[in-house]
Amino acid sequence: MKISITETDQSRISDVDFDNLQFGRVFSDHMLEMVYKDGSWQKAEIKPYGPVQFTPSMQALHYGQAIFEGMKAYHVDDETIHLFRPKDHHQRLNNSARRLCMPELDEEVFIKGLEKLIALDHKWVPKERSHALYVRPFMFASEEYLAAKSSKEYRFYVITSPVAAYYSEGFNPVKLTTSEKFVRAVRGGTGEAKAAGNYAASFLPAQKAQSKGFTQVIWLDAIENRYIEEVGTMNIFFKIKDKLVTPELTGSVLPGITRRSVIAIAKEWGMKVEERKVAIDEILESYESGNLEEVFGSGTAAVISPVGLIHHGGETIQLDQQKIGPFAKKMYDTITGIQYGKIDDPFGWTHPISLD
Ligand SMILES: Cc1ncc(COP(=O)(O)O)c(C=O)c1O
């Protein structure tokens, strides 16, 4: 499929204060748009970023057929930009599409679209280390039809947004609490898809946790309310003595790309990694016996996020990591080193974008 390009005649880049970027507030000059109807993707177009028209009866607004992805592009040097694991994000987007009964996208069009869009807006990729261009592909049902069934028309977009370091003043350990009342996802539901509705459903429990002084909810499984699943927009890891333990992908956990990277690197370092059921009681016990050394989250936004506290029922795990534990720090340095092209990438995760 050919991707047509209409360039803006008025770049907005000179209005942007790159020293004070707020996550998700500033958008680059262009976006990619694709339209699906009559059973296929019709065309791909890169055009100036701006409002799009839709009808109030558009199905996504009523029945929530909407999915997305999130990845980053990194400035390596003036000739090189790296996307991180875009093919894995493409696969996950298609997995989400299948679960939500939406059309899949061709890998070639997805990758070409990203390459052309980012090359065109390459000046928007911040140069400072730990800053990046956040890339947001998303798809929604666009048919004008008030019927609770799968749409016959869809739109796919990619928009991009320059972002600063997640922790601008150094690592800031997050405080987590379990929820007795709410669950994020249940077996057989949409938890392993990056479905917009999963996030809408998590806002109320997150607000309640925040009103009690916590940063986020650490989700337990919806059936026994016992096994840890994930956190807000991160997967979670426990360093218990010389082992790295993380909840297995049961179908209700989002399969994080950063999670996969952490597991691969830890194994490469010769560490024992266990993907299995992790009961909250087990974590409380390993904390009490002094074996729980570090807890951290993994996700595209923060890469690695140290956990300082976990609250469950009447009990509190208070981790002795003022900033970030040594293992989590080494993991952060390794992943970001690969992303910014500062260290070798033996895994083939970086996808260079040609700027000519
Ligand atoms: C619910 C949820 N879990 C985990 C993650 C981490 O996934 P990734 O490492 O691919 O960013 C995300 C972020 O995308 C998320 O939204």
Tab-separated table of C-alpha atoms and ligand atoms in Angstrom:
chain	number	residue	atom	x	y	z
A	1	MET	CA	0.000	0.000	0.000
A	2	LYS	CA	1.308	3.421	-0.911
A	3	ILE	CA	1.514	6.005	1.847
A	4	SER	CA	0.732	9.497	0.586
A	5	ILE	CA	2.253	12.475	2.375
A	6	THR	CA	0.802	15.955	2.726
A	7	GLU	CA	3.198	18.168	4.621
A	8	THR	CA	2.127	21.026	6.847
A	9	ASP	CA	3.061	24.487	5.612
A	10	GLN	CA	3.253	25.797	9.183
A	11	SER	CA	5.377	23.778	11.614
A	12	ARG	CA	4.489	24.356	15.283
A	13	ILE	CA	7.865	23.217	16.594
A	14	SER	CA	9.152	26.711	17.408
A	15	ASP	CA	6.252	27.154	19.903
A	16	VAL	CA	7.330	24.124	21.915
A	17	ASP	CA	9.253	24.488	25.160
A	18	PHE	CA	11.361	21.317	24.981
A	19	ASP	CA	12.717	22.017	28.488
A	20	ASN	CA	9.270	21.764	30.053
A	21	LEU	CA	7.474	18.950	28.309
A	22	GLN	CA	4.412	17.548	29.977
A	23	PHE	CA	3.608	13.946	29.053
A	24	GLY	CA	0.964	13.722	26.334
A	25	ARG	CA	0.282	17.455	25.948
A	26	VAL	CA	2.286	18.383	22.865
A	27	PHE	CA	1.918	16.703	19.472
A	28	SER	CA	4.224	16.758	16.492
A	29	ASP	CA	3.329	18.299	13.137
A	30	HIS	CA	1.994	15.189	11.394
A	31	MET	CA	-0.100	12.082	11.919
A	32	LEU	CA	-0.771	8.898	9.990
A	33	GLU	CA	-4.356	8.095	9.075
A	34	MET	CA	-5.817	4.915	7.613
A	35	VAL	CA	-9.429	4.139	6.823
A	36	TYR	CA	-10.991	0.665	6.814
A	37	LYS	CA	-14.215	0.007	4.934
A	38	ASP	CA	-15.722	-2.482	2.493
A	39	GLY	CA	-13.612	-5.211	4.094
A	40	SER	CA	-10.145	-3.717	3.673
A	41	TRP	CA	-7.785	-0.900	4.586
A	42	GLN	CA	-8.331	1.689	1.869
A	43	LYS	CA	-5.408	4.070	1.988
A	44	ALA	CA	-2.677	5.389	4.209
A	45	GLU	CA	-2.022	9.085	4.480
A	46	ILE	CA	0.405	11.186	6.465
A	47	LYS	CA	-1.066	14.626	6.964
A	48	PRO	CA	-0.890	17.598	9.325
A	49	TYR	CA	-1.851	16.744	12.909
A	50	GLY	CA	-5.234	18.199	13.752
A	51	PRO	CA	-8.890	17.536	14.555
A	52	VAL	CA	-10.666	14.750	12.707
A	53	GLN	CA	-14.353	14.632	11.917
A	54	PHE	CA	-16.586	11.890	13.233
A	55	THR	CA	-20.309	11.412	13.647
A	56	PRO	CA	-21.974	11.297	17.090
A	57	SER	CA	-23.309	7.845	16.247
A	58	MET	CA	-19.814	6.482	15.614
A	59	GLN	CA	-19.741	3.024	17.200
A	60	ALA	CA	-16.533	3.447	19.228
A	61	LEU	CA	-18.199	6.163	21.309
A	62	HIS	CA	-21.057	3.886	22.317
A	63	TYR	CA	-19.670	0.379	22.482
A	64	GLY	CA	-15.989	0.985	23.127
A	65	GLN	CA	-14.333	-0.776	20.199
A	66	ALA	CA	-11.034	1.052	20.617
A	67	ILE	CA	-7.466	-0.192	21.072
A	68	PHE	CA	-4.037	1.401	21.184
A	69	GLU	CA	-0.302	0.925	21.528
A	70	GLY	CA	2.481	2.963	23.074
A	71	MET	CA	6.158	2.927	22.150
A	72	LYS	CA	9.031	5.383	21.906
A	73	ALA	CA	11.511	6.696	19.344
A	74	TYR	CA	14.952	7.685	20.673
A	75	HIS	CA	17.504	10.169	19.376
A	76	VAL	CA	20.801	8.344	18.898
A	77	ASP	CA	22.704	10.963	16.904
A	78	ASP	CA	21.860	13.507	14.235
A	79	GLU	CA	21.566	10.791	11.589
A	80	THR	CA	19.922	8.073	13.648
A	81	ILE	CA	16.656	7.530	15.454
A	82	HIS	CA	15.771	4.217	17.077
A	83	LEU	CA	12.332	2.787	17.477
A	84	PHE	CA	12.224	0.117	20.178
A	85	ARG	CA	10.683	-3.262	19.271
A	86	PRO	CA	8.052	-1.896	16.843
A	87	LYS	CA	7.299	-5.364	15.454
A	88	ASP	CA	6.392	-6.580	18.927
A	89	HIS	CA	4.066	-3.607	19.319
A	90	HIS	CA	2.544	-4.431	15.940
A	91	GLN	CA	1.899	-8.017	17.036
A	92	ARG	CA	0.305	-6.858	20.257
A	93	LEU	CA	-1.880	-4.387	18.356
A	94	ASN	CA	-3.113	-7.210	16.141
A	95	ASN	CA	-3.736	-9.428	19.183
A	96	SER	CA	-5.821	-6.618	20.679
A	97	ALA	CA	-7.621	-6.174	17.344
A	98	ARG	CA	-8.557	-9.865	17.207
A	99	ARG	CA	-9.929	-9.819	20.755
A	100	LEU	CA	-12.025	-6.713	20.064
A	101	CYS	CA	-13.236	-8.040	16.705
A	102	MET	CA	-11.368	-5.358	14.755
A	103	PRO	CA	-9.348	-5.650	11.531
A	104	GLU	CA	-5.654	-6.461	11.710
A	105	LEU	CA	-2.952	-4.338	10.137
A	106	ASP	CA	-0.230	-5.528	7.850
A	107	GLU	CA	3.210	-5.459	9.469
A	108	GLU	CA	4.765	-3.811	6.437
A	109	VAL	CA	2.273	-0.930	6.326
A	110	PHE	CA	2.515	-0.441	10.090
A	111	ILE	CA	6.327	-0.299	10.076
A	112	LYS	CA	6.567	1.800	6.891
A	113	GLY	CA	3.959	4.207	8.261
A	114	LEU	CA	5.940	4.639	11.483
A	115	GLU	CA	9.218	5.072	9.637
A	116	LYS	CA	7.863	7.716	7.279
A	117	LEU	CA	5.992	9.612	9.997
A	118	ILE	CA	8.958	9.698	12.371
A	119	ALA	CA	11.423	10.562	9.600
A	120	LEU	CA	9.185	13.464	8.540
A	121	ASP	CA	8.885	14.724	12.155
A	122	HIS	CA	12.438	13.772	13.184
A	123	LYS	CA	13.105	17.251	14.581
A	124	TRP	CA	10.438	16.479	17.190
A	125	VAL	CA	12.489	13.629	18.674
A	126	PRO	CA	14.074	15.321	21.705
A	127	LYS	CA	17.860	15.118	21.781
A	128	GLU	CA	18.342	15.028	25.516
A	129	ARG	CA	19.129	11.618	27.047
A	130	SER	CA	16.055	10.060	28.690
A	131	HIS	CA	13.724	12.229	26.596
A	132	ALA	CA	11.976	10.581	23.640
A	133	LEU	CA	9.209	10.835	21.082
A	134	TYR	CA	6.239	8.890	22.406
A	135	VAL	CA	4.460	7.091	19.560
A	136	ARG	CA	0.763	6.317	19.931
A	137	PRO	CA	-0.886	4.082	17.312
A	138	PHE	CA	-4.633	3.591	17.893
A	139	MET	CA	-7.697	2.206	16.165
A	140	PHE	CA	-11.408	2.729	16.701
A	141	ALA	CA	-14.756	1.729	15.213
A	142	SER	CA	-16.032	4.554	13.034
A	143	GLU	CA	-19.235	3.246	11.468
A	144	GLU	CA	-22.278	5.504	11.788
A	145	TYR	CA	-24.528	2.888	13.340
A	146	LEU	CA	-26.107	2.637	16.777
A	147	ALA	CA	-25.924	-1.118	16.976
A	148	ALA	CA	-24.211	-3.115	19.696
A	149	LYS	CA	-22.179	-5.181	17.283
A	150	SER	CA	-18.828	-5.101	15.625
A	151	SER	CA	-18.383	-2.129	13.297
A	152	LYS	CA	-17.758	-2.480	9.569
A	153	GLU	CA	-15.636	0.691	9.424
A	154	TYR	CA	-12.509	1.674	11.342
A	155	ARG	CA	-9.907	4.392	11.506
A	156	PHE	CA	-6.309	3.864	12.447
A	157	TYR	CA	-4.027	6.738	13.457
A	158	VAL	CA	-0.512	7.234	14.680
A	159	ILE	CA	0.205	10.436	16.561
A	160	THR	CA	3.481	11.300	18.267
A	161	SER	CA	4.374	13.419	21.267
A	162	PRO	CA	7.781	14.550	22.559
A	163	VAL	CA	8.177	13.560	26.214
A	164	ALA	CA	10.656	14.313	28.970
A	165	ALA	CA	12.251	11.854	31.387
A	166	TYR	CA	9.566	10.105	33.383
A	167	TYR	CA	11.353	10.909	36.621
A	168	SER	CA	12.765	14.340	35.962
A	169	GLU	CA	14.222	14.625	39.471
A	170	GLY	CA	15.592	11.118	39.738
A	171	PHE	CA	13.757	7.913	40.551
A	172	ASN	CA	10.751	8.293	42.732
A	173	PRO	CA	9.587	4.955	44.213
A	174	VAL	CA	5.854	4.360	43.807
A	175	LYS	CA	3.495	3.396	46.621
A	176	LEU	CA	1.033	0.655	45.755
A	177	THR	CA	-2.065	-0.744	47.381
A	178	THR	CA	-4.227	-3.747	46.589
A	179	SER	CA	-7.962	-3.177	46.179
A	180	GLU	CA	-10.494	-5.310	48.053
A	181	LYS	CA	-13.390	-4.129	45.977
A	182	PHE	CA	-12.235	-3.684	42.385
A	183	VAL	CA	-10.540	-5.879	39.792
A	184	ARG	CA	-8.855	-4.860	36.546
A	185	ALA	CA	-9.507	-7.887	34.405
A	186	VAL	CA	-10.950	-11.351	34.678
A	187	ARG	CA	-9.957	-14.577	32.962
A	188	GLY	CA	-11.594	-14.621	29.528
A	189	GLY	CA	-12.045	-10.833	29.521
A	190	THR	CA	-10.005	-8.179	27.718
A	191	GLY	CA	-7.111	-7.809	30.185
A	192	GLU	CA	-4.435	-9.031	27.794
A	193	ALA	CA	-5.622	-6.632	25.085
A	194	LYS	CA	-4.674	-2.971	25.082
A	195	ALA	CA	-8.332	-2.007	24.978
A	196	ALA	CA	-9.264	1.574	25.848
A	197	GLY	CA	-12.085	0.391	28.119
A	198	ASN	CA	-9.645	-1.424	30.423
A	199	TYR	CA	-8.181	1.957	31.323
A	200	ALA	CA	-11.543	3.687	31.790
A	201	ALA	CA	-12.498	0.952	34.259
A	202	SER	CA	-9.302	1.450	36.261
A	203	PHE	CA	-9.704	5.199	36.885
A	204	LEU	CA	-12.113	4.959	39.830
A	205	PRO	CA	-10.028	2.435	41.800
A	206	ALA	CA	-6.882	4.446	40.979
A	207	GLN	CA	-8.546	7.638	42.227
A	208	LYS	CA	-9.566	5.922	45.441
A	209	ALA	CA	-6.024	4.643	45.958
A	210	GLN	CA	-4.608	8.128	45.276
A	211	SER	CA	-6.985	9.731	47.771
A	212	LYS	CA	-5.397	7.478	50.412
A	213	GLY	CA	-1.882	8.549	49.454
A	214	PHE	CA	-0.945	5.686	47.131
A	215	THR	CA	0.355	6.118	43.598
A	216	GLN	CA	-1.478	3.200	41.989
A	217	VAL	CA	-3.342	-0.046	42.557
A	218	ILE	CA	-1.444	-3.328	42.435
A	219	TRP	CA	-4.033	-5.600	40.863
A	220	LEU	CA	-4.842	-9.028	42.237
A	221	ASP	CA	-6.561	-11.739	40.204
A	222	ALA	CA	-10.313	-11.338	39.946
A	223	ILE	CA	-11.267	-14.838	41.074
A	224	GLU	CA	-9.347	-15.524	44.288
A	225	ASN	CA	-8.211	-11.956	44.940
A	226	ARG	CA	-4.868	-13.443	45.834
A	227	TYR	CA	-2.446	-13.593	42.909
A	228	ILE	CA	-0.640	-10.454	41.807
A	229	GLU	CA	-1.223	-9.432	38.184
A	230	GLU	CA	0.174	-5.981	37.368
A	231	VAL	CA	0.121	-2.300	38.269
A	232	GLY	CA	-1.557	0.704	36.555
A	233	THR	CA	0.379	0.742	33.297
A	234	MET	CA	3.235	-1.519	34.319
A	235	ASN	CA	4.090	-5.150	34.818
A	236	ILE	CA	5.764	-6.029	38.097
A	237	PHE	CA	8.925	-7.842	39.186
A	238	PHE	CA	10.147	-9.088	42.565
A	239	LYS	CA	13.788	-9.788	43.272
A	240	ILE	CA	13.716	-12.497	45.896
A	241	LYS	CA	17.305	-13.304	46.823
A	242	ASP	CA	18.987	-14.356	43.565
A	243	LYS	CA	15.735	-14.987	41.660
A	244	LEU	CA	13.613	-12.652	39.597
A	245	VAL	CA	9.918	-13.479	39.940
A	246	THR	CA	7.065	-12.029	37.886
A	247	PRO	CA	3.397	-12.969	37.449
A	248	GLU	CA	2.796	-15.313	34.523
A	249	LEU	CA	0.685	-14.148	31.603
A	250	THR	CA	-2.638	-15.692	32.483
A	251	GLY	CA	-4.778	-13.896	29.896
A	252	SER	CA	-5.790	-11.086	32.226
A	253	VAL	CA	-2.345	-9.418	32.303
A	254	LEU	CA	-1.081	-7.109	29.551
A	255	PRO	CA	2.007	-8.747	27.992
A	256	GLY	CA	4.396	-5.823	28.353
A	257	ILE	CA	7.171	-5.392	25.814
A	258	THR	CA	9.418	-3.971	28.565
A	259	ARG	CA	8.534	-7.018	30.706
A	260	ARG	CA	9.751	-9.246	27.886
A	261	SER	CA	12.955	-7.201	27.615
A	262	VAL	CA	13.617	-7.405	31.373
A	263	ILE	CA	13.168	-11.181	31.331
A	264	ALA	CA	15.498	-11.613	28.341
A	265	ILE	CA	18.226	-9.418	29.865
A	266	ALA	CA	18.008	-11.068	33.302
A	267	LYS	CA	18.330	-14.499	31.661
A	268	GLU	CA	21.264	-13.241	29.602
A	269	TRP	CA	22.906	-12.234	32.890
A	270	GLY	CA	22.452	-15.826	34.051
A	271	MET	CA	19.757	-15.021	36.532
A	272	LYS	CA	16.958	-17.420	37.402
A	273	VAL	CA	13.681	-15.933	36.183
A	274	GLU	CA	10.356	-17.380	37.269
A	275	GLU	CA	7.131	-16.507	35.441
A	276	ARG	CA	4.465	-18.036	37.618
A	277	LYS	CA	1.567	-17.364	39.941
A	278	VAL	CA	2.727	-14.935	42.648
A	279	ALA	CA	0.454	-14.769	45.687
A	280	ILE	CA	0.455	-11.526	47.649
A	281	ASP	CA	0.956	-13.658	50.815
A	282	GLU	CA	4.169	-15.054	49.347
A	283	ILE	CA	5.483	-11.521	48.850
A	284	LEU	CA	4.504	-10.550	52.411
A	285	GLU	CA	6.278	-13.657	53.718
A	286	SER	CA	9.435	-13.102	51.701
A	287	TYR	CA	9.443	-9.509	52.975
A	288	GLU	CA	9.081	-10.668	56.594
A	289	SER	CA	11.818	-13.252	56.221
A	290	GLY	CA	14.129	-10.607	54.735
A	291	ASN	CA	14.337	-12.254	51.299
A	292	LEU	CA	12.497	-9.610	49.296
A	293	GLU	CA	15.277	-7.404	48.003
A	294	GLU	CA	13.707	-5.257	45.313
A	295	VAL	CA	10.363	-4.627	43.654
A	296	PHE	CA	10.000	-2.710	40.419
A	297	GLY	CA	7.520	-2.085	37.632
A	298	SER	CA	8.312	-2.202	33.912
A	299	GLY	CA	6.640	-0.224	31.136
A	300	THR	CA	7.366	1.949	28.120
A	301	ALA	CA	6.729	5.240	29.932
A	302	ALA	CA	9.123	4.867	32.888
A	303	VAL	CA	11.082	1.827	31.609
A	304	ILE	CA	11.806	0.707	35.189
A	305	SER	CA	9.964	2.149	38.151
A	306	PRO	CA	11.070	1.268	41.697
A	307	VAL	CA	8.336	0.305	44.147
A	308	GLY	CA	8.851	1.724	47.639
A	309	LEU	CA	5.768	0.443	49.406
A	310	ILE	CA	3.022	-2.142	49.010
A	311	HIS	CA	-0.065	-2.066	51.204
A	312	HIS	CA	-2.375	-5.071	51.468
A	313	GLY	CA	-5.151	-5.484	54.027
A	314	GLY	CA	-3.628	-4.300	57.282
A	315	GLU	CA	-0.046	-5.013	56.247
A	316	THR	CA	2.630	-2.870	54.676
A	317	ILE	CA	5.784	-3.783	52.857
A	318	GLN	CA	8.234	-0.920	53.146
A	319	LEU	CA	11.185	-1.438	50.872
A	320	ASP	CA	14.517	-0.095	51.896
A	321	GLN	CA	15.181	1.613	48.568
A	322	GLN	CA	15.144	5.373	48.853
A	323	LYS	CA	15.597	5.815	45.116
A	324	ILE	CA	16.106	2.606	43.174
A	325	GLY	CA	17.642	-0.761	44.038
A	326	PRO	CA	20.959	-1.788	42.419
A	327	PHE	CA	19.416	-4.536	40.296
A	328	ALA	CA	16.606	-2.314	38.994
A	329	LYS	CA	19.134	0.459	38.282
A	330	LYS	CA	21.372	-1.890	36.320
A	331	MET	CA	18.344	-3.102	34.365
A	332	TYR	CA	17.257	0.500	33.676
A	333	ASP	CA	20.765	1.433	32.504
A	334	THR	CA	20.945	-1.598	30.235
A	335	ILE	CA	17.546	-1.150	28.569
A	336	THR	CA	17.955	2.602	28.090
A	337	GLY	CA	21.561	2.059	26.943
A	338	ILE	CA	20.230	-0.198	24.173
A	339	GLN	CA	17.380	2.190	23.338
A	340	TYR	CA	19.695	5.196	22.950
A	341	GLY	CA	22.301	3.161	21.045
A	342	LYS	CA	24.899	3.606	23.799
A	343	ILE	CA	25.447	-0.107	24.275
A	344	ASP	CA	25.257	-3.027	21.872
A	345	ASP	CA	21.895	-4.545	21.135
A	346	PRO	CA	22.518	-8.301	20.977
A	347	PHE	CA	18.756	-8.935	20.857
A	348	GLY	CA	17.926	-7.001	17.667
A	349	TRP	CA	15.352	-4.851	19.468
A	350	THR	CA	16.315	-1.489	18.037
A	351	HIS	CA	14.855	-0.455	14.705
A	352	PRO	CA	16.896	2.359	13.119
A	353	ILE	CA	14.969	4.885	11.060
A	354	SER	CA	16.647	6.245	8.018
A	355	LEU	CA	16.378	10.026	7.780
A	356	ASP	CA	17.087	10.549	4.094
B	1	LIG	C1	-1.963	-2.279	31.734
B	1	LIG	C2	-0.544	-2.206	31.320
B	1	LIG	N1	0.324	-3.125	31.794
B	1	LIG	C3	1.627	-3.133	31.429
B	1	LIG	C4	2.136	-2.175	30.563
B	1	LIG	C5	3.572	-2.217	30.144
B	1	LIG	O1	3.668	-2.575	28.795
B	1	LIG	P1	4.886	-2.081	27.892
B	1	LIG	O2	6.129	-2.547	28.585
B	1	LIG	O3	4.676	-2.750	26.592
B	1	LIG	O4	4.804	-0.606	27.825
B	1	LIG	C6	1.271	-1.193	30.063
B	1	LIG	C7	1.766	-0.145	29.147
B	1	LIG	O5	1.640	-0.276	27.970
B	1	LIG	C8	-0.099	-1.202	30.434
B	1	LIG	O6	-0.946	-0.274	29.970
